[in-house]
């Protein structure tokens, strides 16, 4: 069955029903709430952070968590909570930019390769085999090493590796959809290949890709903060969770909160993405399976 | 068939199997009673979800631990319901064996056929490895697998569907059971293969004096194979009796409908009868007769009052408040055709 | 056992993949912006010195010749000289590699010990309070980056409680187990979350499978049903998953070696990157690729040993 053949009103009511079912799941509601809060923090840190994240306060150096500073202060007296909140901006950006280009490139390549098959598919398969032979992080840091550290270079490096996973997934989905009757019907009607791929096959193949994207955004935050921690991602003094954790690394005994508090934000955001992703996977799974 | 009255080996009384929460259980089998005599083939007929497979699995206790079995299952006079797992294991496979619907998924794909037969022998006999192997060859031979000796080391995927079903029967027969529970043994097979397997089961029952409960949704299979038949609907029995009687002269509206839906001696291009509606789900069964919602002759009491399985002629039982109306209704239809 | 022809076919498959891997590594060093010679040389290097470095690296030859040189050198075990450590790359890697392999095996073992029993408990009572608790805890584990788990363990178990050393490498096997406990555990917590998820799902599927019901109907003892029928079948997909997560595992050891100052190839990779030591980076990248390929190959062999359906090549 093809979604594009349905009238808009039916489609709208189906979307409404879908949203209703999603919000009846506690795990989705929790995940959605976490993500909504994360986006709000990323968009309006100046309204929500209690202090200026860069303001030194030499009278309050490395103070433990208190009512005034729930996450404590760092070695310059900066409020850790405010720095964690400002870091949402960078880390949520990372989740998006480290994945979206990989998704666009991967889906396009995967769709064409899956649809046409043949020699392109064989070459693609070999390339995938070769790329997954490198551990993800090793390949990314090797590319970053050549390009130089920094956020933009990190996006380029992650995208250069990550698109393969989207392409592989899309290829498999398109191959499965291609054998359906409606695809043959489209060819009989004389539709162009591009129209069949993007208007008919892809809309039906997109659910698992969206689900994967959700988990991948969580992975991007893990990867991005790891690179930040290793000194290859976002650069200090930018507030990024991995960078914040690295800054506190030398004070684990005297000021453990400097390193441990930013991690809470990583775990929470990652949890938000994976809860929403899992719920979507459940909801979008074809019935009867 | 011999005229001597054979002894009853299995006597099931008020069997009830439920799943889920104790406060709000899903009752899959409800108040089911029937007997099986030695060497007899009983057909248990019904649509999917009617509780026939669960009935079989309840007998062996393999619905546990998720399912709760109540009532009495008297196997040669001994009640199986209160037995613990260890005691039940000495009955399973040894005295009562079972074969499943999907020969594809019921054999372990990772183990050789030889091992899957001999593990049964190891569990229930004192045979040593060599004797077990010899017996395994003998069993495969008996169920008609060519070159049995060479196939012991083969894996299930190296057999065809029909051959796999034969393998499963060979495994079940390993320790000479007196009762074989066959859960839709032919449903997944081609029609010609179906026939071969049914004849094999019949022959084995006759030669080994083994009783069989054959679960199926196919009245044709019953007509061909079974001595007696019990019709199930919504977890309950509707009608039992000798095969010829039930098929020739069904009394329950559901059995009548089921039989009408088989094309027999009808003119070409006549519309086949089909029972209106769909089987009820287990959590939406009425207090009364389970068939009420789809019954053409249901009265107001049917929904609330459970009809008892009452005697109706020699060796026959029917559970219906409106037997006469049912007969009239369906004979009228027959005449109209 | 898988047949010899299957193994040969699988080995032959590696060759084209590896040729591509070599091309990638080769192009990666040569085609990306920046002159490796400049990157390698001291800041105040003269043009003549740069020329010398280029010549030493064979960079003054045409690309195809360079590639051929690269392949033959690699095959003879010559990966060049490290600029940072002033020693042959092969030698450096071979002294550091055992530590990383030890660490990786250690963490896989810990992950299995952790996830295995819990997956059984969760699968035995699906959606019970215990199942939900186990799944939630591991879901949180999945959202924690390895370096963060490492720092938490370091702070609590090493710095505060002093149960384990804060870093380094031991001198004997038992000493190693003690020294590498925390770095291995950091990677294991993440890996075990992946294993638990998969093993639980496949156990639920297998426990419900017809052949397990059939095995019970045959009157087999619970022990035999469990080991011969349930475990073996559930293992197939878990082995696949473990094999496929070798890349993750290597990424994890790289991070954990950095956090705990373990002298393995992961930490070496990072040092090489900061020092822009191209021959070492190139050699290490190749080493990681070889490690992953070997594990993929082993996975295939174990899989085809477990599952006869995969033996026909």
mmCIF file of C-alpha atoms in Angstrom, chain C:
data_model
loop_
_atom_site.group_PDB
_atom_site.id
_atom_site.type_symbol
_atom_site.label_atom_id
_atom_site.label_comp_id
_atom_site.label_asym_id
_atom_site.label_seq_id
_atom_site.Cartn_x
_atom_site.Cartn_y
_atom_site.Cartn_z
ATOM 1 C CA UNK C 1 32.591 -28.327 11.293
ATOM 2 C CA UNK C 2 32.643 -25.896 8.383
ATOM 3 C CA UNK C 3 34.222 -27.374 5.320
ATOM 4 C CA UNK C 4 37.680 -26.442 4.077
ATOM 5 C CA UNK C 5 36.246 -25.052 0.854
ATOM 6 C CA UNK C 6 33.995 -22.752 2.856
ATOM 7 C CA UNK C 7 36.974 -21.439 4.797
ATOM 8 C CA UNK C 8 39.001 -20.936 1.637
ATOM 9 C CA UNK C 9 36.140 -19.078 -0.051
ATOM 10 C CA UNK C 10 35.766 -16.860 2.984
ATOM 11 C CA UNK C 11 39.527 -16.153 3.049
ATOM 12 C CA UNK C 12 39.539 -15.247 -0.637
ATOM 13 C CA UNK C 13 36.720 -12.775 0.002
ATOM 14 C CA UNK C 14 39.024 -10.785 2.254
ATOM 15 C CA UNK C 15 41.513 -9.995 -0.498
ATOM 16 C CA UNK C 16 39.481 -7.445 -2.508
ATOM 17 C CA UNK C 17 38.221 -5.829 0.696
ATOM 18 C CA UNK C 18 41.736 -5.499 1.952
ATOM 19 C CA UNK C 19 43.016 -4.086 -1.297
ATOM 20 C CA UNK C 20 40.378 -1.369 -0.941
ATOM 21 C CA UNK C 21 41.414 -0.804 2.657
ATOM 22 C CA UNK C 22 44.993 -0.297 1.493
ATOM 23 C CA UNK C 23 43.892 2.119 -1.217
ATOM 24 C CA UNK C 24 41.856 4.091 1.327
ATOM 25 C CA UNK C 25 44.762 4.375 3.719
ATOM 26 C CA UNK C 26 47.150 5.256 0.919
ATOM 27 C CA UNK C 27 44.928 7.950 -0.560
ATOM 28 C CA UNK C 28 44.000 9.205 2.868
ATOM 29 C CA UNK C 29 47.558 10.176 3.661
ATOM 30 C CA UNK C 30 48.353 11.556 0.201
ATOM 31 C CA UNK C 31 45.253 13.254 -1.166
ATOM 32 C CA UNK C 32 43.904 15.099 1.841
ATOM 33 C CA UNK C 33 44.972 18.743 2.208
ATOM 34 C CA UNK C 34 48.318 19.413 3.812
ATOM 35 C CA UNK C 35 51.747 18.199 2.838
ATOM 36 C CA UNK C 36 52.747 15.236 5.001
ATOM 37 C CA UNK C 37 56.373 16.265 4.652
ATOM 38 C CA UNK C 38 55.665 19.688 6.139
ATOM 39 C CA UNK C 39 53.540 18.149 8.827
ATOM 40 C CA UNK C 40 56.314 15.748 9.712
ATOM 41 C CA UNK C 41 59.194 18.143 9.583
ATOM 42 C CA UNK C 42 60.290 20.525 12.282
ATOM 43 C CA UNK C 43 58.817 24.000 11.892
ATOM 44 C CA UNK C 44 62.167 25.451 10.906
ATOM 45 C CA UNK C 45 63.006 22.749 8.346
ATOM 46 C CA UNK C 46 64.784 23.913 5.202
ATOM 47 C CA UNK C 47 63.589 23.109 1.692
ATOM 48 C CA UNK C 48 66.402 20.586 1.351
ATOM 49 C CA UNK C 49 65.291 18.828 4.511
ATOM 50 C CA UNK C 50 61.705 18.737 3.222
ATOM 51 C CA UNK C 51 62.947 17.276 -0.037
ATOM 52 C CA UNK C 52 64.847 14.650 1.934
ATOM 53 C CA UNK C 53 61.702 13.689 3.883
ATOM 54 C CA UNK C 54 59.705 13.473 0.653
ATOM 55 C CA UNK C 55 62.354 11.279 -0.835
ATOM 56 C CA UNK C 56 62.484 9.051 2.219
ATOM 57 C CA UNK C 57 58.725 8.624 2.080
ATOM 58 C CA UNK C 58 58.828 7.977 -1.649
ATOM 59 C CA UNK C 59 56.609 11.009 -2.188
ATOM 60 C CA UNK C 60 58.631 12.125 -5.221
ATOM 61 C CA UNK C 61 57.532 9.032 -7.172
ATOM 62 C CA UNK C 62 54.329 8.856 -9.314
ATOM 63 C CA UNK C 63 51.227 7.747 -7.359
ATOM 64 C CA UNK C 64 50.885 4.194 -8.807
ATOM 65 C CA UNK C 65 54.545 3.483 -8.038
ATOM 66 C CA UNK C 66 54.061 4.881 -4.549
ATOM 67 C CA UNK C 67 51.080 2.612 -4.033
ATOM 68 C CA UNK C 68 52.963 -0.449 -5.246
ATOM 69 C CA UNK C 69 55.799 0.452 -2.914
ATOM 70 C CA UNK C 70 53.333 0.868 -0.067
ATOM 71 C CA UNK C 71 51.741 -2.531 -0.719
ATOM 72 C CA UNK C 72 55.030 -4.435 -1.022
ATOM 73 C CA UNK C 73 56.444 -2.718 2.044
ATOM 74 C CA UNK C 74 53.326 -3.482 4.042
ATOM 75 C CA UNK C 75 53.310 -7.116 2.966
ATOM 76 C CA UNK C 76 56.924 -7.484 4.055
ATOM 77 C CA UNK C 77 56.014 -5.944 7.396
ATOM 78 C CA UNK C 78 57.752 -2.625 6.767
ATOM 79 C CA UNK C 79 55.446 0.193 7.820
ATOM 80 C CA UNK C 80 58.118 2.883 7.878
ATOM 81 C CA UNK C 81 59.677 4.741 10.791
ATOM 82 C CA UNK C 82 57.807 6.663 13.445
ATOM 83 C CA UNK C 83 58.811 10.322 13.563
ATOM 84 C CA UNK C 84 57.716 10.767 17.137
ATOM 85 C CA UNK C 85 59.356 7.668 18.614
ATOM 86 C CA UNK C 86 62.185 7.365 16.106
ATOM 87 C CA UNK C 87 61.760 3.610 15.722
ATOM 88 C CA UNK C 88 60.227 1.240 13.150
ATOM 89 C CA UNK C 89 56.430 1.466 13.208
ATOM 90 C CA UNK C 90 56.000 -2.334 13.057
ATOM 91 C CA UNK C 91 58.183 -2.781 16.115
ATOM 92 C CA UNK C 92 56.343 -0.129 18.121
ATOM 93 C CA UNK C 93 52.942 -1.528 17.254
ATOM 94 C CA UNK C 94 53.943 -5.105 18.067
ATOM 95 C CA UNK C 95 55.123 -4.134 21.544
ATOM 96 C CA UNK C 96 51.926 -2.194 22.267
ATOM 97 C CA UNK C 97 49.402 -4.515 20.634
ATOM 98 C CA UNK C 98 49.265 -7.324 23.268
ATOM 99 C CA UNK C 99 48.085 -4.853 25.911
ATOM 100 C CA UNK C 100 45.174 -3.743 23.750
ATOM 101 C CA UNK C 101 44.210 -7.289 22.807
ATOM 102 C CA UNK C 102 44.343 -8.288 26.456
ATOM 103 C CA UNK C 103 42.171 -5.306 27.369
ATOM 104 C CA UNK C 104 39.665 -6.048 24.602
ATOM 105 C CA UNK C 105 39.309 -9.726 25.536
ATOM 106 C CA UNK C 106 39.048 -8.805 29.192
ATOM 107 C CA UNK C 107 36.209 -6.378 28.561
ATOM 108 C CA UNK C 108 34.332 -8.803 26.308
ATOM 109 C CA UNK C 109 34.580 -11.424 29.028
ATOM 110 C CA UNK C 110 33.341 -8.988 31.666
ATOM 111 C CA UNK C 111 30.520 -7.878 29.376
ATOM 112 C CA UNK C 112 29.381 -11.467 28.831
ATOM 113 C CA UNK C 113 29.564 -12.285 32.538
ATOM 114 C CA UNK C 114 27.501 -9.190 33.250
ATOM 115 C CA UNK C 115 24.914 -9.365 30.478
ATOM 116 C CA UNK C 116 24.492 -13.143 30.147
ATOM 117 C CA UNK C 117 22.856 -14.024 33.470
ATOM 118 C CA UNK C 118 20.840 -10.797 33.538
ATOM 119 C CA UNK C 119 19.496 -11.436 30.033
ATOM 120 C CA UNK C 120 18.296 -14.845 31.249
ATOM 121 C CA UNK C 121 16.574 -13.354 34.269
ATOM 122 C CA UNK C 122 14.924 -10.694 32.129
ATOM 123 C CA UNK C 123 13.810 -13.119 29.405
ATOM 124 C CA UNK C 124 12.450 -15.666 31.891
ATOM 125 C CA UNK C 125 9.892 -13.161 33.180
ATOM 126 C CA UNK C 126 9.169 -10.750 30.355
ATOM 127 C CA UNK C 127 7.815 -7.369 31.507
ATOM 128 C CA UNK C 128 8.122 -8.292 35.181
ATOM 129 C CA UNK C 129 9.451 -5.658 37.565
ATOM 130 C CA UNK C 130 12.868 -7.317 37.375
ATOM 131 C CA UNK C 131 12.878 -7.263 33.560
ATOM 132 C CA UNK C 132 11.890 -3.599 33.446
ATOM 133 C CA UNK C 133 14.539 -2.674 36.034
ATOM 134 C CA UNK C 134 17.312 -4.538 34.224
ATOM 135 C CA UNK C 135 16.356 -3.005 30.898
ATOM 136 C CA UNK C 136 16.131 0.530 32.307
ATOM 137 C CA UNK C 137 19.534 0.304 33.979
ATOM 138 C CA UNK C 138 21.161 -0.899 30.779
ATOM 139 C CA UNK C 139 19.309 1.690 28.722
ATOM 140 C CA UNK C 140 21.028 4.312 30.873
ATOM 141 C CA UNK C 141 24.303 2.431 30.320
ATOM 142 C CA UNK C 142 23.805 2.745 26.566
ATOM 143 C CA UNK C 143 23.579 6.519 26.895
ATOM 144 C CA UNK C 144 26.880 6.849 28.762
ATOM 145 C CA UNK C 145 30.041 7.527 26.808
ATOM 146 C CA UNK C 146 32.939 5.221 27.672
ATOM 147 C CA UNK C 147 35.191 8.040 28.854
ATOM 148 C CA UNK C 148 32.519 9.172 31.302
ATOM 149 C CA UNK C 149 31.954 5.684 32.726
ATOM 150 C CA UNK C 150 35.733 5.472 33.035
ATOM 151 C CA UNK C 151 35.985 8.744 34.949
ATOM 152 C CA UNK C 152 33.169 7.764 37.318
ATOM 153 C CA UNK C 153 34.816 4.408 38.038
ATOM 154 C CA UNK C 154 38.169 6.133 38.404
ATOM 155 C CA UNK C 155 36.814 8.659 40.880
ATOM 156 C CA UNK C 156 34.868 6.215 43.007
ATOM 157 C CA UNK C 157 36.728 2.892 42.883
ATOM 158 C CA UNK C 158 40.299 4.060 42.331
ATOM 159 C CA UNK C 159 40.635 7.560 43.788
ATOM 160 C CA UNK C 160 38.161 7.326 46.684
ATOM 161 C CA UNK C 161 37.995 3.666 47.674
ATOM 162 C CA UNK C 162 41.485 2.811 46.382
ATOM 163 C CA UNK C 163 40.377 -0.683 45.337
ATOM 164 C CA UNK C 164 42.119 -0.388 41.987
ATOM 165 C CA UNK C 165 45.093 1.553 40.637
ATOM 166 C CA UNK C 166 44.257 4.770 38.780
ATOM 167 C CA UNK C 167 46.079 3.655 35.643
ATOM 168 C CA UNK C 168 48.985 1.946 33.991
ATOM 169 C CA UNK C 169 49.752 -1.633 33.235
ATOM 170 C CA UNK C 170 50.797 -4.551 35.420
ATOM 171 C CA UNK C 171 53.792 -6.843 35.362
ATOM 172 C CA UNK C 172 52.183 -10.286 35.663
ATOM 173 C CA UNK C 173 48.928 -11.805 34.452
ATOM 174 C CA UNK C 174 47.129 -11.382 37.765
ATOM 175 C CA UNK C 175 48.580 -7.924 38.177
ATOM 176 C CA UNK C 176 47.230 -7.073 34.739
ATOM 177 C CA UNK C 177 43.773 -8.314 35.670
ATOM 178 C CA UNK C 178 43.893 -5.954 38.639
ATOM 179 C CA UNK C 179 45.362 -3.018 36.737
ATOM 180 C CA UNK C 180 43.062 -3.304 33.755
ATOM 181 C CA UNK C 181 39.879 -4.031 35.709
ATOM 182 C CA UNK C 182 38.536 -0.483 35.547
ATOM 183 C CA UNK C 183 39.480 0.266 31.929
ATOM 184 C CA UNK C 184 37.985 -3.066 30.892
ATOM 185 C CA UNK C 185 34.862 -2.479 32.958
ATOM 186 C CA UNK C 186 34.289 0.945 31.351
ATOM 187 C CA UNK C 187 34.139 -0.642 27.911
ATOM 188 C CA UNK C 188 32.289 -3.693 29.244
ATOM 189 C CA UNK C 189 29.403 -1.676 30.676
ATOM 190 C CA UNK C 190 28.640 -0.234 27.273
ATOM 191 C CA UNK C 191 29.202 -3.528 25.432
ATOM 192 C CA UNK C 192 27.102 -5.447 27.937
ATOM 193 C CA UNK C 193 24.194 -3.080 27.332
ATOM 194 C CA UNK C 194 24.286 -4.029 23.650
ATOM 195 C CA UNK C 195 24.634 -7.745 24.423
ATOM 196 C CA UNK C 196 21.847 -7.697 26.974
ATOM 197 C CA UNK C 197 19.424 -6.093 24.568
ATOM 198 C CA UNK C 198 20.132 -8.603 21.833
ATOM 199 C CA UNK C 199 20.427 -11.707 23.986
ATOM 200 C CA UNK C 200 17.206 -10.939 25.834
ATOM 201 C CA UNK C 201 15.321 -10.521 22.562
ATOM 202 C CA UNK C 202 16.696 -13.718 21.038
ATOM 203 C CA UNK C 203 16.110 -15.691 24.253
ATOM 204 C CA UNK C 204 12.489 -14.586 24.294
ATOM 205 C CA UNK C 205 12.155 -15.646 20.677
ATOM 206 C CA UNK C 206 13.900 -18.999 21.182
ATOM 207 C CA UNK C 207 12.077 -19.861 24.423
ATOM 208 C CA UNK C 208 8.855 -19.474 22.480
ATOM 209 C CA UNK C 209 10.086 -21.380 19.416
ATOM 210 C CA UNK C 210 8.322 -24.539 18.292
ATOM 211 C CA UNK C 211 11.465 -26.645 18.555
ATOM 212 C CA UNK C 212 11.845 -25.735 22.220
ATOM 213 C CA UNK C 213 8.202 -26.643 22.858
ATOM 214 C CA UNK C 214 8.828 -29.852 20.943
ATOM 215 C CA UNK C 215 11.932 -30.566 23.012
ATOM 216 C CA UNK C 216 9.861 -30.146 26.160
ATOM 217 C CA UNK C 217 7.118 -32.348 24.733
ATOM 218 C CA UNK C 218 9.750 -35.033 24.206
ATOM 219 C CA UNK C 219 10.264 -35.134 27.965
ATOM 220 C CA UNK C 220 13.868 -33.941 27.913
ATOM 221 C CA UNK C 221 15.356 -32.661 31.136
ATOM 222 C CA UNK C 222 15.265 -28.859 31.614
ATOM 223 C CA UNK C 223 19.046 -28.880 31.599
ATOM 224 C CA UNK C 224 19.225 -30.419 28.115
ATOM 225 C CA UNK C 225 16.409 -28.229 26.801
ATOM 226 C CA UNK C 226 18.278 -25.185 28.087
ATOM 227 C CA UNK C 227 21.790 -25.962 26.887
ATOM 228 C CA UNK C 228 21.202 -27.941 23.716
ATOM 229 C CA UNK C 229 18.105 -26.244 22.396
ATOM 230 C CA UNK C 230 17.742 -22.770 23.897
ATOM 231 C CA UNK C 231 21.285 -21.555 24.515
ATOM 232 C CA UNK C 232 22.819 -22.785 21.317
ATOM 233 C CA UNK C 233 20.179 -21.118 19.184
ATOM 234 C CA UNK C 234 20.250 -17.889 21.147
ATOM 235 C CA UNK C 235 24.044 -17.844 20.838
ATOM 236 C CA UNK C 236 24.036 -17.664 17.038
ATOM 237 C CA UNK C 237 22.716 -14.114 16.857
ATOM 238 C CA UNK C 238 24.705 -13.010 19.898
ATOM 239 C CA UNK C 239 27.952 -14.250 18.370
ATOM 240 C CA UNK C 240 27.129 -12.306 15.218
ATOM 241 C CA UNK C 241 26.453 -9.203 17.255
ATOM 242 C CA UNK C 242 29.649 -9.597 19.273
ATOM 243 C CA UNK C 243 31.636 -9.962 16.070
ATOM 244 C CA UNK C 244 30.005 -6.912 14.520
ATOM 245 C CA UNK C 245 30.675 -4.809 17.616
ATOM 246 C CA UNK C 246 34.445 -5.353 17.415
ATOM 247 C CA UNK C 247 34.694 -1.893 15.840
ATOM 248 C CA UNK C 248 32.851 -0.422 18.825
ATOM 249 C CA UNK C 249 35.073 -2.384 21.138
ATOM 250 C CA UNK C 250 38.217 -1.000 19.496
ATOM 251 C CA UNK C 251 36.820 2.539 19.648
ATOM 252 C CA UNK C 252 36.060 1.911 23.315
ATOM 253 C CA UNK C 253 39.550 0.656 24.127
ATOM 254 C CA UNK C 254 41.032 3.692 22.406
ATOM 255 C CA UNK C 255 39.100 5.957 24.763
ATOM 256 C CA UNK C 256 39.578 3.870 27.875
ATOM 257 C CA UNK C 257 43.329 3.559 27.285
ATOM 258 C CA UNK C 258 43.486 7.329 27.186
ATOM 259 C CA UNK C 259 41.451 7.773 30.381
ATOM 260 C CA UNK C 260 43.457 5.204 32.360
ATOM 261 C CA UNK C 261 46.856 5.817 30.743
ATOM 262 C CA UNK C 262 47.116 2.226 29.494
ATOM 263 C CA UNK C 263 50.055 1.858 27.083
ATOM 264 C CA UNK C 264 48.143 0.171 24.239
ATOM 265 C CA UNK C 265 47.734 0.943 20.543
ATOM 266 C CA UNK C 266 44.643 3.064 21.160
ATOM 267 C CA UNK C 267 46.460 5.599 23.272
ATOM 268 C CA UNK C 268 49.372 5.398 20.829
ATOM 269 C CA UNK C 269 46.993 6.329 18.003
ATOM 270 C CA UNK C 270 45.933 9.458 19.837
ATOM 271 C CA UNK C 271 49.538 10.400 20.642
ATOM 272 C CA UNK C 272 50.468 9.847 17.007
ATOM 273 C CA UNK C 273 47.623 12.091 15.905
ATOM 274 C CA UNK C 274 48.642 14.938 18.188
ATOM 275 C CA UNK C 275 52.242 14.527 17.016
ATOM 276 C CA UNK C 276 51.081 14.304 13.366
ATOM 277 C CA UNK C 277 53.208 11.198 13.066
ATOM 278 C CA UNK C 278 51.862 10.050 9.687
ATOM 279 C CA UNK C 279 53.741 6.757 9.278
ATOM 280 C CA UNK C 280 52.554 5.716 12.734
ATOM 281 C CA UNK C 281 48.953 6.823 12.067
ATOM 282 C CA UNK C 282 48.998 4.920 8.800
ATOM 283 C CA UNK C 283 50.428 1.790 10.437
ATOM 284 C CA UNK C 284 47.984 1.922 13.336
ATOM 285 C CA UNK C 285 44.973 2.439 11.090
ATOM 286 C CA UNK C 286 46.048 -0.605 9.111
ATOM 287 C CA UNK C 287 46.522 -2.574 12.336
ATOM 288 C CA UNK C 288 42.993 -1.755 13.459
ATOM 289 C CA UNK C 289 41.630 -2.803 10.086
ATOM 290 C CA UNK C 290 43.497 -6.110 10.287
ATOM 291 C CA UNK C 291 42.206 -6.731 13.819
ATOM 292 C CA UNK C 292 38.630 -6.071 12.757
ATOM 293 C CA UNK C 293 38.957 -8.290 9.673
ATOM 294 C CA UNK C 294 40.371 -11.149 11.707
ATOM 295 C CA UNK C 295 37.488 -10.883 14.160
ATOM 296 C CA UNK C 296 34.942 -10.765 11.302
ATOM 297 C CA UNK C 297 36.536 -13.906 9.882
ATOM 298 C CA UNK C 298 36.498 -15.684 13.255
ATOM 299 C CA UNK C 299 32.858 -14.681 13.706
ATOM 300 C CA UNK C 300 31.967 -16.227 10.371
ATOM 301 C CA UNK C 301 33.757 -19.444 11.259
ATOM 302 C CA UNK C 302 32.150 -19.734 14.684
ATOM 303 C CA UNK C 303 28.777 -18.932 13.157
ATOM 304 C CA UNK C 304 29.057 -21.583 10.486
ATOM 305 C CA UNK C 305 30.233 -24.016 13.135
ATOM 306 C CA UNK C 306 27.129 -23.228 15.220
ATOM 307 C CA UNK C 307 24.661 -23.104 12.349
ATOM 308 C CA UNK C 308 24.815 -25.821 9.677
ATOM 309 C CA UNK C 309 22.572 -23.780 7.358
ATOM 310 C CA UNK C 310 25.432 -21.324 6.837
ATOM 311 C CA UNK C 311 27.926 -23.964 5.809
ATOM 312 C CA UNK C 312 26.936 -24.184 2.175
ATOM 313 C CA UNK C 313 29.020 -21.508 0.546
#
